[in-house]
Short mmCIF file of C-alpha atoms in Angstrom, two decimals:
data_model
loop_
_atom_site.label_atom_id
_atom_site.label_comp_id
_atom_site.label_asym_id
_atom_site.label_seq_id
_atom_site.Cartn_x
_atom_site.Cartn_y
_atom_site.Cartn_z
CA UNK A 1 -35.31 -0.47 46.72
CA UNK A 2 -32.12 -2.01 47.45
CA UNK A 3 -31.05 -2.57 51.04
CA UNK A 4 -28.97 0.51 52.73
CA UNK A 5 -25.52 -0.17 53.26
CA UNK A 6 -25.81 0.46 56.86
CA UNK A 7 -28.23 -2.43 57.58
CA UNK A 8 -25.59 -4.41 57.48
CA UNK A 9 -24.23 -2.98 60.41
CA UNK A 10 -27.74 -2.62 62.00
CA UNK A 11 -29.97 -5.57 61.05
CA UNK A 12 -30.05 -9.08 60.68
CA UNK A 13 -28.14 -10.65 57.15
CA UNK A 14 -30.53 -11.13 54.26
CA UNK A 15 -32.41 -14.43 54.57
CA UNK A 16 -34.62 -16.55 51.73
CA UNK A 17 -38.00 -18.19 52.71
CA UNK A 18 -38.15 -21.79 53.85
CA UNK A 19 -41.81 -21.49 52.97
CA UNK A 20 -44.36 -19.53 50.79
CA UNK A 21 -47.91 -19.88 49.96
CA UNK A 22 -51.01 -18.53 49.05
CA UNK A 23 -54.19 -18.79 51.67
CA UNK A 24 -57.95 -18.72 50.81
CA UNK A 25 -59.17 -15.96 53.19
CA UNK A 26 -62.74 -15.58 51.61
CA UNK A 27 -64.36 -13.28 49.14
CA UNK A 28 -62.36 -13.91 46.54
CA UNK A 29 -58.96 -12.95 48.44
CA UNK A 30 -56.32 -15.17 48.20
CA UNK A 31 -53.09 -13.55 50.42
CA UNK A 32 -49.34 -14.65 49.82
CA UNK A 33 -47.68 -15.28 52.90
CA UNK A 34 -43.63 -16.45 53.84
CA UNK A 35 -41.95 -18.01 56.55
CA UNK A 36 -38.18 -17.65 57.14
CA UNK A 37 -35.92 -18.15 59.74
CA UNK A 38 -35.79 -21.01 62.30
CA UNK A 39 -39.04 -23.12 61.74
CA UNK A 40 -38.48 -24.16 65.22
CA UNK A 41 -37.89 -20.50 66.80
CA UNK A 42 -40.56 -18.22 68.15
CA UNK A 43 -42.88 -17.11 66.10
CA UNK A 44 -43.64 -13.21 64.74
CA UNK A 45 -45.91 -11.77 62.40
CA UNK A 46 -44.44 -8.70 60.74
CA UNK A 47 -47.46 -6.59 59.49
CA UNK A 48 -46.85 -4.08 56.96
CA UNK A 49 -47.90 -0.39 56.22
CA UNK A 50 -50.00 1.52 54.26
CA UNK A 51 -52.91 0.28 54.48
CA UNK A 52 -51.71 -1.37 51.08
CA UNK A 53 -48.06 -0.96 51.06
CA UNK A 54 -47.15 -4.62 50.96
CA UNK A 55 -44.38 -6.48 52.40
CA UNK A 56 -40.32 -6.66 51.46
CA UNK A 57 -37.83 -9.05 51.79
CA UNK A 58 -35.76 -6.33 54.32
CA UNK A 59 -38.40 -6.91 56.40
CA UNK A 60 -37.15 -10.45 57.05
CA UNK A 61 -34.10 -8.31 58.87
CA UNK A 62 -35.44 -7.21 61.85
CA UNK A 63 -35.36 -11.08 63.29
CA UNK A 64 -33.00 -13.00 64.58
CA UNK A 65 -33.14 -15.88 61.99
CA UNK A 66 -31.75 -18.14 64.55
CA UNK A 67 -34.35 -17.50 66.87
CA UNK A 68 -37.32 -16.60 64.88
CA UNK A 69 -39.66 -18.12 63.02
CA UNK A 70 -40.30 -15.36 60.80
CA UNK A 71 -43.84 -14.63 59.20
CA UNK A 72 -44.55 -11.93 56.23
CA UNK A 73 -47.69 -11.58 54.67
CA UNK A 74 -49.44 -9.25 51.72
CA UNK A 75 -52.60 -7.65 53.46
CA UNK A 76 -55.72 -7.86 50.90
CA UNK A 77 -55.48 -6.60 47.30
CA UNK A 78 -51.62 -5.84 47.66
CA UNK A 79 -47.75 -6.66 46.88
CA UNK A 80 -48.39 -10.45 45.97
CA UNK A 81 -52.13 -11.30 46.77
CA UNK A 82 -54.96 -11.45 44.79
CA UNK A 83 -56.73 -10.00 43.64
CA UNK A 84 -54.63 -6.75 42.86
CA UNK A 85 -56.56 -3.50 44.05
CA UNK A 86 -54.83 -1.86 41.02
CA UNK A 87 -57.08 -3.16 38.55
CA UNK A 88 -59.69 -1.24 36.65
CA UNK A 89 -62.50 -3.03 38.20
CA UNK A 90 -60.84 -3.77 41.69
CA UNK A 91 -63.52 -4.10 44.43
CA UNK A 92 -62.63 -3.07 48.03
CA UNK A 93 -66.00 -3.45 49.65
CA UNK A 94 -64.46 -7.07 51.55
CA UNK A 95 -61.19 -4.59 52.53
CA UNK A 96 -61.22 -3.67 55.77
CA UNK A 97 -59.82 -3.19 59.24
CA UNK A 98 -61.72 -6.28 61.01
CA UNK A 99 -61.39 -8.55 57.49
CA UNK A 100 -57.52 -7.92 58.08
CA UNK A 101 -58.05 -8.66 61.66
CA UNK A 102 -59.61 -11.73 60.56
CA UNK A 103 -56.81 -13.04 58.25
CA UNK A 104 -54.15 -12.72 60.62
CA UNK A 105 -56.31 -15.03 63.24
CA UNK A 106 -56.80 -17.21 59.96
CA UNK A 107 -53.08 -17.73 58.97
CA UNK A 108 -51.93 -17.69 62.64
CA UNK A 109 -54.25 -21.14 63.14
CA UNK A 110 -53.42 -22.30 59.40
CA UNK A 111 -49.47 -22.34 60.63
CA UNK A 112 -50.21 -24.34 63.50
CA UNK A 113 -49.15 -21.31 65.59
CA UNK A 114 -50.13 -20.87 68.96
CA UNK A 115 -48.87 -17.79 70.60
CA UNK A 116 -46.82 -15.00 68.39
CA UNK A 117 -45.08 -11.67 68.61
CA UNK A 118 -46.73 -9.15 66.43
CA UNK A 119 -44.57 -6.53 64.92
CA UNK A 120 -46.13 -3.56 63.11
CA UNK A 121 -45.65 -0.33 61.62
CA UNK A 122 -47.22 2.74 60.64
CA UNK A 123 -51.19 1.35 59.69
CA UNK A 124 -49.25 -2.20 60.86
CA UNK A 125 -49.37 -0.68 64.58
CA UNK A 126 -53.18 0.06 63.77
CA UNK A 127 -53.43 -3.48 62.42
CA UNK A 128 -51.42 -4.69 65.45
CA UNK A 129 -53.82 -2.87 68.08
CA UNK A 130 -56.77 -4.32 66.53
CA UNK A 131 -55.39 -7.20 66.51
CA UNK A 132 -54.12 -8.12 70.06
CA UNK A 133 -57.23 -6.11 71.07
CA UNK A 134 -59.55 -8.77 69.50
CA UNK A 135 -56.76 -11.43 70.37
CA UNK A 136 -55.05 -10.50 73.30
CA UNK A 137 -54.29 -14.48 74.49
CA UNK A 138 -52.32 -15.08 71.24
CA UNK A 139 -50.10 -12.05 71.24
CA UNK A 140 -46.80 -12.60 73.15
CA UNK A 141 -45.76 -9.40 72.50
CA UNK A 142 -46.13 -6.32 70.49
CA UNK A 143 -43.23 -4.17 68.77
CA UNK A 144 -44.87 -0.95 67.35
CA UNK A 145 -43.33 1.90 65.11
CA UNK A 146 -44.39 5.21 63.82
CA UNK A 147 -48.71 5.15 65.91
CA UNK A 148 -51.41 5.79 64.05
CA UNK A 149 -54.70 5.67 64.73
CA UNK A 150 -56.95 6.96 62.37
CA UNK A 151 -58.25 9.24 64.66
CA UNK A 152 -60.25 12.15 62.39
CA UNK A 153 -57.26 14.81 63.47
CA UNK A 154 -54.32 12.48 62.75
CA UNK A 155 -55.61 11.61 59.05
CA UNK A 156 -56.53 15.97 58.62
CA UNK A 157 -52.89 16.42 59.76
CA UNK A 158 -51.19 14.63 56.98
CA UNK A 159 -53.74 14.44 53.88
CA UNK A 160 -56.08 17.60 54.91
CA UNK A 161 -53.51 20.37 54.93
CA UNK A 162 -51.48 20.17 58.30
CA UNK A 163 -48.35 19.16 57.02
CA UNK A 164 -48.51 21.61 54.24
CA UNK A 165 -46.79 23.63 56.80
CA UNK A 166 -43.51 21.81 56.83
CA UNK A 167 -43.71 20.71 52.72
CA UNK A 168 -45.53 23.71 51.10
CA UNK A 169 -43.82 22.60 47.51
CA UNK A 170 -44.40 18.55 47.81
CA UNK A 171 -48.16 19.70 48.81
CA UNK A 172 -48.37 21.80 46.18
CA UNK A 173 -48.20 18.08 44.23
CA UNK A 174 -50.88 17.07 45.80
CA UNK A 175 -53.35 19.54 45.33
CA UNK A 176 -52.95 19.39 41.86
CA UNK A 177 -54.56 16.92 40.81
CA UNK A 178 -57.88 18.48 42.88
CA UNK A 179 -59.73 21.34 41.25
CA UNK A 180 -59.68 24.06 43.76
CA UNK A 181 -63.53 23.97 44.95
CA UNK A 182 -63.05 20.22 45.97
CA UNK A 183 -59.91 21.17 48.17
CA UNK A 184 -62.12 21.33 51.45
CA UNK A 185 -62.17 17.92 51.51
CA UNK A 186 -58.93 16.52 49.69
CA UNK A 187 -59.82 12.70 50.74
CA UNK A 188 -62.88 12.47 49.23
CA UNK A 189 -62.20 14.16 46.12
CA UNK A 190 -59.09 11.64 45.71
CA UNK A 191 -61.35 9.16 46.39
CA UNK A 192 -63.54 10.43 43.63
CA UNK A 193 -60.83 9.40 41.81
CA UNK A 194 -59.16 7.04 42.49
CA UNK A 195 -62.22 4.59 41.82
CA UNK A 196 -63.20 6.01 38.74
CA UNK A 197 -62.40 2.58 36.62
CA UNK A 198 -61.02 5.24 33.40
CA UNK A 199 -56.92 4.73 34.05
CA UNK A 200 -55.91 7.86 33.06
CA UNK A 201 -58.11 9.32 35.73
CA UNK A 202 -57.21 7.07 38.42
CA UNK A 203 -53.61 6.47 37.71
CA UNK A 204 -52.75 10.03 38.06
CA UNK A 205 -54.37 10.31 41.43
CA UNK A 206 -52.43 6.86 42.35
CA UNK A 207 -49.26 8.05 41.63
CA UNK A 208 -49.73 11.53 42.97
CA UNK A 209 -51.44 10.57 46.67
CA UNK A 210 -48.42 8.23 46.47
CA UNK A 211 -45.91 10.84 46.09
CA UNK A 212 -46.84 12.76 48.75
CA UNK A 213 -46.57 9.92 50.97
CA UNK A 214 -43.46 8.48 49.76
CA UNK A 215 -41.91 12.51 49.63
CA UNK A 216 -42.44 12.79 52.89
CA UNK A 217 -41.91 9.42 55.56
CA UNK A 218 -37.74 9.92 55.80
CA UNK A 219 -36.17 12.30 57.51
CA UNK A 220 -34.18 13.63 54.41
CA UNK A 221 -35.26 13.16 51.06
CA UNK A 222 -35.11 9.45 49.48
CA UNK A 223 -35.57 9.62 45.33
CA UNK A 224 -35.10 5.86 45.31
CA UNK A 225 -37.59 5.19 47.87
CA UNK A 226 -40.04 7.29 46.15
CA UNK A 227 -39.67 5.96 42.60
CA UNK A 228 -40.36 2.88 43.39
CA UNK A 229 -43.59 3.58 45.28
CA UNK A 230 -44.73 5.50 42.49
CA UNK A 231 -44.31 2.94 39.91
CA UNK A 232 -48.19 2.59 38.23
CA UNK A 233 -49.61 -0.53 40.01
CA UNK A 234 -48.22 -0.63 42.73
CA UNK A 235 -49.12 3.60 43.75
CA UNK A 236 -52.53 3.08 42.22
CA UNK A 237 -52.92 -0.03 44.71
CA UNK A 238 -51.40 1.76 47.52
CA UNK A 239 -53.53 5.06 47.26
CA UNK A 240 -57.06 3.01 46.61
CA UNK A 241 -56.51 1.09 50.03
CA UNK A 242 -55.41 3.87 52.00
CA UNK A 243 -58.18 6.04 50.75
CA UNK A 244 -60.80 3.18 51.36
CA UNK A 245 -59.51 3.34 54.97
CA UNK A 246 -59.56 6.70 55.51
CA UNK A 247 -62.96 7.24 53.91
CA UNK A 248 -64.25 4.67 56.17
CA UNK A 249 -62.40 5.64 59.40
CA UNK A 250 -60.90 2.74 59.49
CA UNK A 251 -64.33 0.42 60.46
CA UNK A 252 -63.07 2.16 64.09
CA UNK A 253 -64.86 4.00 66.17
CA UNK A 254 -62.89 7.35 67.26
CA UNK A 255 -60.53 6.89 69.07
CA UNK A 256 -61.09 3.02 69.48
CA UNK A 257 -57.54 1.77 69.87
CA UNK A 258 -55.96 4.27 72.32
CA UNK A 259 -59.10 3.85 74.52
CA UNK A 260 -59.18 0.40 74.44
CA UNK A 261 -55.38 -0.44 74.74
CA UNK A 262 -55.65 -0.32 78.61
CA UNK A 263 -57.06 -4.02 78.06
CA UNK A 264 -53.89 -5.40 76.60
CA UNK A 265 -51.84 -3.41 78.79
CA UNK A 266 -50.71 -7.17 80.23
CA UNK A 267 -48.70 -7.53 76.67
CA UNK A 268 -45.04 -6.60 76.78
CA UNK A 269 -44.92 -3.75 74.57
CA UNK A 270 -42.29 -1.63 72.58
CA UNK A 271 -43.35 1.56 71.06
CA UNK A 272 -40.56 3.31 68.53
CA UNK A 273 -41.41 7.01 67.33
CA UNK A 274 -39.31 9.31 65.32
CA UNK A 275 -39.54 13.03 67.27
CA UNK A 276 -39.47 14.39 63.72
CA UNK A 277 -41.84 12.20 61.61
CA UNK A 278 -44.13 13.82 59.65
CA UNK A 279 -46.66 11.45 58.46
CA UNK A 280 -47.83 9.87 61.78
CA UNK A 281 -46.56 12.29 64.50
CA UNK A 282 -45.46 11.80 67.71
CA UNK A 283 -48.12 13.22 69.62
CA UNK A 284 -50.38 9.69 68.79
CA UNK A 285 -47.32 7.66 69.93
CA UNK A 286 -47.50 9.97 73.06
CA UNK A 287 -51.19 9.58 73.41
CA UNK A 288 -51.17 5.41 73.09
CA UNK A 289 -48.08 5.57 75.53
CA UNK A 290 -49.88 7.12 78.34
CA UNK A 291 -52.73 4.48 77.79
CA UNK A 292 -49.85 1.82 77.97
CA UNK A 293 -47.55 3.53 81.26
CA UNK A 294 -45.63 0.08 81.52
CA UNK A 295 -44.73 -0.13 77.67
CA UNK A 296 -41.41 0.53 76.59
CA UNK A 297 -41.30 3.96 74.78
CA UNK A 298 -38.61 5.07 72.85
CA UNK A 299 -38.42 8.43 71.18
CA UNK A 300 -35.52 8.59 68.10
CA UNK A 301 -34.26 11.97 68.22
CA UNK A 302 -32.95 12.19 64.33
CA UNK A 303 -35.62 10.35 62.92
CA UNK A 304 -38.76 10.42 60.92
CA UNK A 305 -40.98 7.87 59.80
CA UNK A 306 -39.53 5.31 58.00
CA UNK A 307 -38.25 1.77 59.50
CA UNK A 308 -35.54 1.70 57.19
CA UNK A 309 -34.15 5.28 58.83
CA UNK A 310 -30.81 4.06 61.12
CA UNK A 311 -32.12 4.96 64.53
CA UNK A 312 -35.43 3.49 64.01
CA UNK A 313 -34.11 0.55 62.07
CA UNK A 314 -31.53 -0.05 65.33
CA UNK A 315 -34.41 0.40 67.91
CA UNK A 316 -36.53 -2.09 66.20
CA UNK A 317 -33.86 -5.04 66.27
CA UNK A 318 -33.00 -4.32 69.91
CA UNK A 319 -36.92 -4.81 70.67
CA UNK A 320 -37.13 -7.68 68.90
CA UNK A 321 -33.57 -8.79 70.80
CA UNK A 322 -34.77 -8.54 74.19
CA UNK A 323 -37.84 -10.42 73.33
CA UNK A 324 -36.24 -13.91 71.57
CA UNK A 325 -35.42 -15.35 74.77
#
């Protein structure tokens, strides 16, 4: 997707990498990973969403490349690592919350990095929770965006049938490619197949959990946005991990991270929530924002999911602003 206009008047100019790579992280993973920026500035680690969505280079945007050192990484089995969960064969069963947890603690010390900011949206707050919860010495700061928790009622609300209520013709989608007795329980029957290794069983299901998704995470309609997520490998990718997750709770206990976040309550924190966003909705930001009293919450009024939305795009730099120092 090409950059909105507007981030030019909102985010940080485009910037190349000084730096790329690709780091053994075990099991077979090998996960690309970027640095931009100042290589002499403070250091972040921008964690993306999904689980599975992979990382852009507008990402780069939301640092001062003066200031920052500027991190981006592909989780497992997405945008440049290897291996690709879109392949016939792909095998999840080393994909998971604490392996992700692991990798970040693994490049972090690989860099020669001490202390960084994490910055994380979507299932990169989840990853960013986990993380500073297992880490909490090495986390500077954390800038979060759009909660979510994988708490059993947050993932019902968006792939069970809850937000069927706002997008009755985008869930009719959906459910499609379900047979109507197996629409009880719509995440395991996509996960059904999704892993069934015949592509024109799981490709379908790819593109259409993908869809749905991508339909859905602005605040008014974006076609560009949601061909691209929908292209073959990359929705097929996308879907597998998120299902994997969501099958698996996350590896989380419920309701892990918002109980536990009183013990990193010592981290300066930034929490950014669109009132109107439909995929993660406010009422986890609320509920992680009571466990944190002294965090910075900010609620965009005209906003949904999406980072690259203006108002959430504009609260995210002005986080990362006050924290460069």
């Amino acid at each position: 997707m090409a950059d909105p206009a507007y981030f030019d008047d909102i985010l940080y100019p485009p910037v190349e990498p000084y730096e790329t790579g690709m780091l053994p992280v075990g099991d077979g993973n090998r996960i690309y990973w970027e640095q931009s920026g100042n290589p002499e500035g403070k250091p972040v680690v921008f964690l993306h969403g999904g689980p599975g969505g992979g990382t852009s280079s507008w990402n780069r945007r939301f640092f001062d490349p003066e200031k920052y050192r500027i991190i981006l990484f592909d989780q497992r089995g997405c945008g440049q690592s290897t291996p690709h969960a879109s392949a016939p064969d792909a095998d999840l069963r080393f994909n998971t919350t604490w392996h992700l947890v692991a990798d970040i603690e693994l490049l972090r010390r690989n860099l020669g990095i001490a202390q960084w900011q994490v910055f994380g949206g979507s299932w990169g707050s989840t990853l960013a929770l986990a993380y500073a919860e297992t880490h909490p010495d090495v986390v500077t700061e954390l800038v979060l965006r759009g909660i979510f928790t994988l708490r059993r009622h947050e993932l019902e609300w968006f792939y069970e049938g809850g937000a069927s209520a706002i997008f009755p013709d985008l869930w009719e989608d959906y459910v499609a490619q379900i047979p109507v007795l197996e629409r009880s329980k719509m995440i395991e029957a996509y996960h059904r197949r999704l892993f069934d290794p015949d592509p024109e069983v799981h490709i379908p299901a790819g593109v259409a959990w993908t869809r749905w998704e991508a339909s859905t995470v602005t605040l008014l309609p974006n076609a560009e946005l949601v061909a691209e997520m929908t292209e073959d490998a990359s929705a097929t990718a996308f879907a597998r991990i998120e299902n994997h997750y969501f099958v698996h709770a996350g590896w989380l206990r419920e309701g892990q991270l918002i109980d536990d976040a009183p013990s990193i309550a010592h981290i300066p924190t930034v929490i950014v929530q669109g009132r109107y966003d439909m995929c993660t909705p406010i009422m986890t930001a609320w509920d992680l924002h009571r466990a944190l009293p002294d965090a910075e919450f900010i609620v965009v009024p005209d906003a949904s999911h999406a980072s690259s939305e203006p108002g959430i795009a504009k609260a995210l730099r002005g986080a990362t602003d006050a924290f460069a120092g």
